[in-house]
mmCIF file of C-alpha atoms in Angstrom:
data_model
loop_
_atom_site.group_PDB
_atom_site.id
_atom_site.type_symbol
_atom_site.label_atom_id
_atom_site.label_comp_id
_atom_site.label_asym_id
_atom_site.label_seq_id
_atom_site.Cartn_x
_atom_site.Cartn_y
_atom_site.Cartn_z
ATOM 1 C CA UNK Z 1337 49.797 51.436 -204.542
ATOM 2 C CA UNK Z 1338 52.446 54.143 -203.884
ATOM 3 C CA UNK Z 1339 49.665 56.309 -202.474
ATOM 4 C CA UNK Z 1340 48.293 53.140 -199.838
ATOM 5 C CA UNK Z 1341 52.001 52.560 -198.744
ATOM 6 C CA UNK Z 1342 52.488 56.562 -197.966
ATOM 7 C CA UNK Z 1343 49.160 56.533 -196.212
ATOM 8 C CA UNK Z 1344 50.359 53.480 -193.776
ATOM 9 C CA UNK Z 1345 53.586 54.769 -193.761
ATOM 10 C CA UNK Z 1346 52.161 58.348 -192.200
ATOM 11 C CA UNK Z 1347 49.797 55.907 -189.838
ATOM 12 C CA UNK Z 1348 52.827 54.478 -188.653
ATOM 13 C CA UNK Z 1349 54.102 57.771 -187.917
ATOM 14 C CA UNK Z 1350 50.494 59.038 -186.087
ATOM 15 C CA UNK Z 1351 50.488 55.665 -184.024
ATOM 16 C CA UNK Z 1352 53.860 56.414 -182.676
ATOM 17 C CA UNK Z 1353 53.574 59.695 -181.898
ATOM 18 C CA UNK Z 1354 49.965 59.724 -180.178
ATOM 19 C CA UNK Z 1355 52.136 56.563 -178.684
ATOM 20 C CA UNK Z 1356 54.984 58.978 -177.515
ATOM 21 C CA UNK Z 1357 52.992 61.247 -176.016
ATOM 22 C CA UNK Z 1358 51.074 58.579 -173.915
ATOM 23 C CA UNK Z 1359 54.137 57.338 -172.169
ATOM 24 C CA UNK Z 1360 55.441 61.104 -171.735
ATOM 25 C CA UNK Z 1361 52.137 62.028 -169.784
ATOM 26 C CA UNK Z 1362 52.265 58.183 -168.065
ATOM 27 C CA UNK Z 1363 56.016 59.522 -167.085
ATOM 28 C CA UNK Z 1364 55.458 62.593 -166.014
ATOM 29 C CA UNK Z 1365 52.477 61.775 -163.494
ATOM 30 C CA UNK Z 1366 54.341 59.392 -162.476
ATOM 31 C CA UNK Z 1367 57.000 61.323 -160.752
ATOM 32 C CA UNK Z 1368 53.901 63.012 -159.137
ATOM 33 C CA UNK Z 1369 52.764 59.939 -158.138
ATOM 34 C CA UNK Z 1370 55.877 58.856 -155.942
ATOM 35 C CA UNK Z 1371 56.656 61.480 -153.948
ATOM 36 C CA UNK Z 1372 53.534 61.112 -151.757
ATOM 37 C CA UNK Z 1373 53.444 57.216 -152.041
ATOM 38 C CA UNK Z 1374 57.377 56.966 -150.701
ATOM 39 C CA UNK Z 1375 55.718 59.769 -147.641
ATOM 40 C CA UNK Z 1376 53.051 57.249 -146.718
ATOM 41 C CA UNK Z 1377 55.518 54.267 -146.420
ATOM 42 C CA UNK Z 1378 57.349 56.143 -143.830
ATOM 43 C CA UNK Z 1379 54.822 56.612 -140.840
ATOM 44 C CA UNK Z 1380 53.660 52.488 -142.193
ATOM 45 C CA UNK Z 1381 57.363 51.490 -140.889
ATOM 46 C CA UNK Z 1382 56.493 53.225 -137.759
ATOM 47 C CA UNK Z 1383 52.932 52.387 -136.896
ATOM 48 C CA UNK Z 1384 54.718 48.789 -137.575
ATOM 49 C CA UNK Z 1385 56.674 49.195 -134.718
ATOM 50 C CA UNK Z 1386 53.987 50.644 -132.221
ATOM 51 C CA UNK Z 1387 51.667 47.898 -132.873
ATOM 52 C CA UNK Z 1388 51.884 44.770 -130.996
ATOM 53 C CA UNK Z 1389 48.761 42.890 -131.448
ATOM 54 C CA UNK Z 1390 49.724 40.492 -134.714
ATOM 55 C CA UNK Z 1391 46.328 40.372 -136.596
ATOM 56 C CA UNK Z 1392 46.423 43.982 -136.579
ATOM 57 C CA UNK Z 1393 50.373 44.113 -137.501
ATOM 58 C CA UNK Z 1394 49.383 42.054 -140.634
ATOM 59 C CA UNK Z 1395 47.025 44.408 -142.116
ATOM 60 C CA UNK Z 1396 49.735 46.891 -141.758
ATOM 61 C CA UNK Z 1397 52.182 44.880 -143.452
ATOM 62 C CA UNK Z 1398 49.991 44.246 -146.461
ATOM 63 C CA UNK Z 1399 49.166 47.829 -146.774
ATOM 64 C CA UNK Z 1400 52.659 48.376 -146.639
ATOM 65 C CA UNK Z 1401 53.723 45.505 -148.851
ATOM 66 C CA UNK Z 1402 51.099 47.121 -151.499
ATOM 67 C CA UNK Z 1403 52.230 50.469 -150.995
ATOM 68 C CA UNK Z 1404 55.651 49.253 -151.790
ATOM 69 C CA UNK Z 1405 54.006 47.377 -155.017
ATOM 70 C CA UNK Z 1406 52.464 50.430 -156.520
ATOM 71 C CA UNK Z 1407 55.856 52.383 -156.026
ATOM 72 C CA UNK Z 1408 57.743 49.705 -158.240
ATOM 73 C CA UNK Z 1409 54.576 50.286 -160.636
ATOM 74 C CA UNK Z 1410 55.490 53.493 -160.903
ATOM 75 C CA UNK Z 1411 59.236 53.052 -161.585
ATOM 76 C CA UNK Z 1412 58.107 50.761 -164.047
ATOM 77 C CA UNK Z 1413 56.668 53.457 -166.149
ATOM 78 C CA UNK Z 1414 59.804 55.263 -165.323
ATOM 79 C CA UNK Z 1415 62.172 52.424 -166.876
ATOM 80 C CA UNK Z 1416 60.322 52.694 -169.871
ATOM 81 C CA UNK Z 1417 62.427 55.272 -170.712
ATOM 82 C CA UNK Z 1418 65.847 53.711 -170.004
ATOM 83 C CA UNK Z 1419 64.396 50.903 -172.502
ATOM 84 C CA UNK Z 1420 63.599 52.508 -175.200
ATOM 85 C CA UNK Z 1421 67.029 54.360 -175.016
ATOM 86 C CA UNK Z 1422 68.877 50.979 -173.807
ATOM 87 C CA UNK Z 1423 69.516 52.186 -170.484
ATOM 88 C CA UNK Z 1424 68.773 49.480 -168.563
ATOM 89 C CA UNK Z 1425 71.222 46.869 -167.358
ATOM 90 C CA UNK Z 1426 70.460 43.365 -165.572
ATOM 91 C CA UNK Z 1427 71.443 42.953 -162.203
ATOM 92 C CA UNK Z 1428 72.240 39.291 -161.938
ATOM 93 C CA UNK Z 1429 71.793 36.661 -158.003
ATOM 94 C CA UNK Z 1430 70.736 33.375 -157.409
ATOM 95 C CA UNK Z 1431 67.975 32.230 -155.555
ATOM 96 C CA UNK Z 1432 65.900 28.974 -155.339
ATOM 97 C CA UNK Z 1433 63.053 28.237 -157.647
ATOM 98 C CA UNK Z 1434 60.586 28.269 -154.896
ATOM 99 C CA UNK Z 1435 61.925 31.466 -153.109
ATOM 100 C CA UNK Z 1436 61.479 33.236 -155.505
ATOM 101 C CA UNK Z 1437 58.210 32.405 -156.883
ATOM 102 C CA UNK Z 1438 56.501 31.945 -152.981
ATOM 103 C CA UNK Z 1439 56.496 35.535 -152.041
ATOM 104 C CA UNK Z 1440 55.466 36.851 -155.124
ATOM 105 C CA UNK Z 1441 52.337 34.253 -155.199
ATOM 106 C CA UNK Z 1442 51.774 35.153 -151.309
ATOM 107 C CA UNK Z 1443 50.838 38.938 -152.858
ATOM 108 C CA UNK Z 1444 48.091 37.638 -155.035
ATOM 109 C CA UNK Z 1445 46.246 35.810 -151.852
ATOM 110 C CA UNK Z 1446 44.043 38.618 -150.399
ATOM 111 C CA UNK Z 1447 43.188 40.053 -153.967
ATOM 112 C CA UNK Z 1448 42.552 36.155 -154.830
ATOM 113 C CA UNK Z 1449 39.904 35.872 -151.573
ATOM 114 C CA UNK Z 1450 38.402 39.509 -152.064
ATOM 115 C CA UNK Z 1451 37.692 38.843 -155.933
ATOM 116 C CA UNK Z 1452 36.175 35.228 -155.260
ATOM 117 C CA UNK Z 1453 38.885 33.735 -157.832
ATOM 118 C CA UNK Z 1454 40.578 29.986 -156.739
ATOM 119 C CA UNK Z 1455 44.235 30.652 -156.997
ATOM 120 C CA UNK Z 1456 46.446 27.941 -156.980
ATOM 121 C CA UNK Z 1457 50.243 27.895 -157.089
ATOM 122 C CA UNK Z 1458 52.806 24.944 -156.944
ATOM 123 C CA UNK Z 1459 56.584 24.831 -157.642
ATOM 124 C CA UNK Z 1460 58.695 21.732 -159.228
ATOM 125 C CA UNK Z 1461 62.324 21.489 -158.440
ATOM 126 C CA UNK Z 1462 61.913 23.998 -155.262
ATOM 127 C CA UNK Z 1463 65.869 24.141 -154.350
ATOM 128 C CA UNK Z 1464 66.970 24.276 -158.040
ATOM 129 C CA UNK Z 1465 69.137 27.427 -158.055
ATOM 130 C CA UNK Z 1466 68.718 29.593 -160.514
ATOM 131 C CA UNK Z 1467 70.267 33.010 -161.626
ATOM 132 C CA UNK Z 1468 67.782 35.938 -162.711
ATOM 133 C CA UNK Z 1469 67.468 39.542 -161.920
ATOM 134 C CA UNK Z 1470 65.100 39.079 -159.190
ATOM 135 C CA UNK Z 1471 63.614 42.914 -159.224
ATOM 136 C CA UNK Z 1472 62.751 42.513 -162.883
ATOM 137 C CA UNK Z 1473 61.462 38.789 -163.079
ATOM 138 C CA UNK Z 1474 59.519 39.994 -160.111
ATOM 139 C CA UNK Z 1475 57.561 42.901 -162.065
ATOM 140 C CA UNK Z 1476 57.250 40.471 -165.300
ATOM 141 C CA UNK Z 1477 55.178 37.691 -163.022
ATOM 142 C CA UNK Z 1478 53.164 40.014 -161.138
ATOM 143 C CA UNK Z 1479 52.344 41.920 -164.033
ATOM 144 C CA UNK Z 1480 51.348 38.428 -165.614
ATOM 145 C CA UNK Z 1481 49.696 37.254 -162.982
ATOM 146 C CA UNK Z 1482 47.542 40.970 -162.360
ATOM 147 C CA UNK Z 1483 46.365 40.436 -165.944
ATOM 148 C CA UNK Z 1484 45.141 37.119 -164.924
ATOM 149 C CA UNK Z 1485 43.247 37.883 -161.889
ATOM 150 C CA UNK Z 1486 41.739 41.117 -164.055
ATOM 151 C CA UNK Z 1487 40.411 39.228 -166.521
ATOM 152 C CA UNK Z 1488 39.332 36.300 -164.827
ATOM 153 C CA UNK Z 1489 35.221 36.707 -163.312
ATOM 154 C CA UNK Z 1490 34.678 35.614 -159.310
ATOM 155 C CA UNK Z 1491 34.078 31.566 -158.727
ATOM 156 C CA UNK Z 1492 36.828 31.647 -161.535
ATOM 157 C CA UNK Z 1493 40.413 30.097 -161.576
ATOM 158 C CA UNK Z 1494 44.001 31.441 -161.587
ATOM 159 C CA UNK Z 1495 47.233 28.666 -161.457
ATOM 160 C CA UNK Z 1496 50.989 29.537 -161.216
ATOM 161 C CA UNK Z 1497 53.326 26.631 -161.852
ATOM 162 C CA UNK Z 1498 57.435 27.250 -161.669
ATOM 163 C CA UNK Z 1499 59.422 24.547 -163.265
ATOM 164 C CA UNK Z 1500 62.577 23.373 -164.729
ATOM 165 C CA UNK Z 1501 62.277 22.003 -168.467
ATOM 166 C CA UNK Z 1502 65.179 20.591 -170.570
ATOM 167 C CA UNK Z 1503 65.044 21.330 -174.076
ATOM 168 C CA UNK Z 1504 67.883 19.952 -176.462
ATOM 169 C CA UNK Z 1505 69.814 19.043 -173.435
ATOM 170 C CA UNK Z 1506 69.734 22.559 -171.886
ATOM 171 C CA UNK Z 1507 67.725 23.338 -168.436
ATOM 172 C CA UNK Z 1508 65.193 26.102 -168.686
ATOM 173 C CA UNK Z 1509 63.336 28.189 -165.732
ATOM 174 C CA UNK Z 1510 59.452 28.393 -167.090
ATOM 175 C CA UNK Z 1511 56.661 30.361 -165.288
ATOM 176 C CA UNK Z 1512 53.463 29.375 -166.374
ATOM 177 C CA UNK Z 1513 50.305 32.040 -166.066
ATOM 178 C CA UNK Z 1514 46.926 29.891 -166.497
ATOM 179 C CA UNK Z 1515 43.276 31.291 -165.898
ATOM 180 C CA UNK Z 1516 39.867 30.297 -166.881
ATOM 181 C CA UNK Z 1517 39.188 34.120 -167.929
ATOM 182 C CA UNK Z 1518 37.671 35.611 -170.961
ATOM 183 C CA UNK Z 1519 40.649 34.865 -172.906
ATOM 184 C CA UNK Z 1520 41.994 36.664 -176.242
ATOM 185 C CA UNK Z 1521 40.560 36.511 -179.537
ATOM 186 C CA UNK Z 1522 42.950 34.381 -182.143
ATOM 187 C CA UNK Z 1523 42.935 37.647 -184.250
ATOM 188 C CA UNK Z 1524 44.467 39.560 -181.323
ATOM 189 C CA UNK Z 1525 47.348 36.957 -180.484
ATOM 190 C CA UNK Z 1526 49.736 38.808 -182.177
ATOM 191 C CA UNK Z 1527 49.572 41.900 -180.592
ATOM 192 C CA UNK Z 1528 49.652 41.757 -177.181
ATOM 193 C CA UNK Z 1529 52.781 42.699 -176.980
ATOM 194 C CA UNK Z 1530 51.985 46.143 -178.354
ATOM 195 C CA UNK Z 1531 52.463 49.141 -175.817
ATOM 196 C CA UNK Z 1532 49.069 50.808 -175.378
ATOM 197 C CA UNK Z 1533 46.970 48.013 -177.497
ATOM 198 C CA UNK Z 1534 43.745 46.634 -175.541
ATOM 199 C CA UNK Z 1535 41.891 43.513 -177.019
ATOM 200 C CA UNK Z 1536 38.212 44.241 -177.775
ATOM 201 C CA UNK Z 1537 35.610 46.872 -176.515
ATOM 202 C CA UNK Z 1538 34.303 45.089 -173.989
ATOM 203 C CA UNK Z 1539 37.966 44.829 -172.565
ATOM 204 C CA UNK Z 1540 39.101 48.625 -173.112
ATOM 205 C CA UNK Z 1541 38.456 49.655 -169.525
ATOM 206 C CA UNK Z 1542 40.279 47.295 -167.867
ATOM 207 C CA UNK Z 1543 43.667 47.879 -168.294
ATOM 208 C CA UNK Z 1544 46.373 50.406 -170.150
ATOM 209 C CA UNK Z 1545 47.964 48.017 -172.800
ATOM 210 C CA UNK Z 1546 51.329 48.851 -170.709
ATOM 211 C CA UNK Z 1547 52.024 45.455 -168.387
ATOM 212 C CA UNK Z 1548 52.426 43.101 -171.018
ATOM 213 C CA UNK Z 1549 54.826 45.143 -173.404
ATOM 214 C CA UNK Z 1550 56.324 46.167 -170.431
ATOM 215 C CA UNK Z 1551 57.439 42.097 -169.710
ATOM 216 C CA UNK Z 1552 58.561 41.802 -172.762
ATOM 217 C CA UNK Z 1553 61.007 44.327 -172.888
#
């Protein structure tokens, strides 16, 4: 017995490490990462300005808008860091229900029509104010809602409902993530939430186990 609980013990230990030196290399490209990303958004700003035909203004704007997107991605990987060492305040505004949940569905809508996937979103309570840190509720639902559109197939679904639910007399802000994907096995249900763990083989290869644990914290 004492020799099993020393062997899970030094597991542990492995899991965290190899763990460790994941999010170092994840960090470290990273900052490589940025420096030509934040170069590219400059000339976007001004090609913005020189263009004055509007179809041709939007496709600028998304690329920028995505541009801008993979940035924060980046920083996410970045504020792991500050997490883990509790370096990471909240930065507290109000905002209505539905603006702050519109623009962040609006993203989805070109990935939703290139991938063939029904994406529905809808918003009860619309003017109910509410008080968040909008930058970091921001990466939590589009990180929930990238899983969804990953792992759902084309002709499939994806829904987003924002809503205000009283429990026990208090008033809660819920964002609900549905799709009609391939789902999670039971077994795995209790470890999504795990930085780095992907559910099943056939699932490996789409994603880096990051987004989810990433929410959470």
């Amino acid at each position: 017995l004492q020799n099993k609980l020393h062997f899970e013990q030094l597991d542990k230990e492995r899991i965290k490490e190899v763990n460790q030196s994941k999010l170092r290399f994840f960090t470290n490209i990273s900052h490589e990462f940025k420096t030509p990303l934040s170069l590219i958004s400059i000339p976007l700003q001004k090609l913005k300005e020189l263009i004055k035909d509007e179809e041709e203004k939007e496709y600028v704007e998304m690329i920028e808008k995505n541009s801008t997107r993979l940035i924060r991605l980046i920083d996410q990987l970045l504020t792991f860091r500050r997490i883990e060492h509790g370096g990471l305040s909240l930065k507290i505004s109000q905002a209505s229900l539905d603006g702050f949940i519109y623009p962040v569905a609006d993203a989805f809508e070109s990935l939703s029509v290139k991938k063939g996937i029904e994406f529905y979103y809808q918003v009860k309570d619309p003017a109910f104010k509410i008080h968040l840190d909008l930058e970091k509720m921001e990466q939590v639902l589009f990180n929930l809602l990238s899983n969804a559109f990953k792992f759902t197939p084309p002709n499939g679904t994806v829904r987003l409902e924002g809503c205000i639910r009283v429990v026990d007399g208090k008033k809660y802000v819920c964002f609900d993530v549905t799709d009609n994907g391939v789902g999670i096995p039971i077994n795995d249900m209790s470890k999504i939430f795990e930085r780095f763990y992907q559910s099943g083989s056939e699932l490996r290869n789409m994603g880096t186990g990051i987004g989810l644990s990433y929410s959470k914290s």
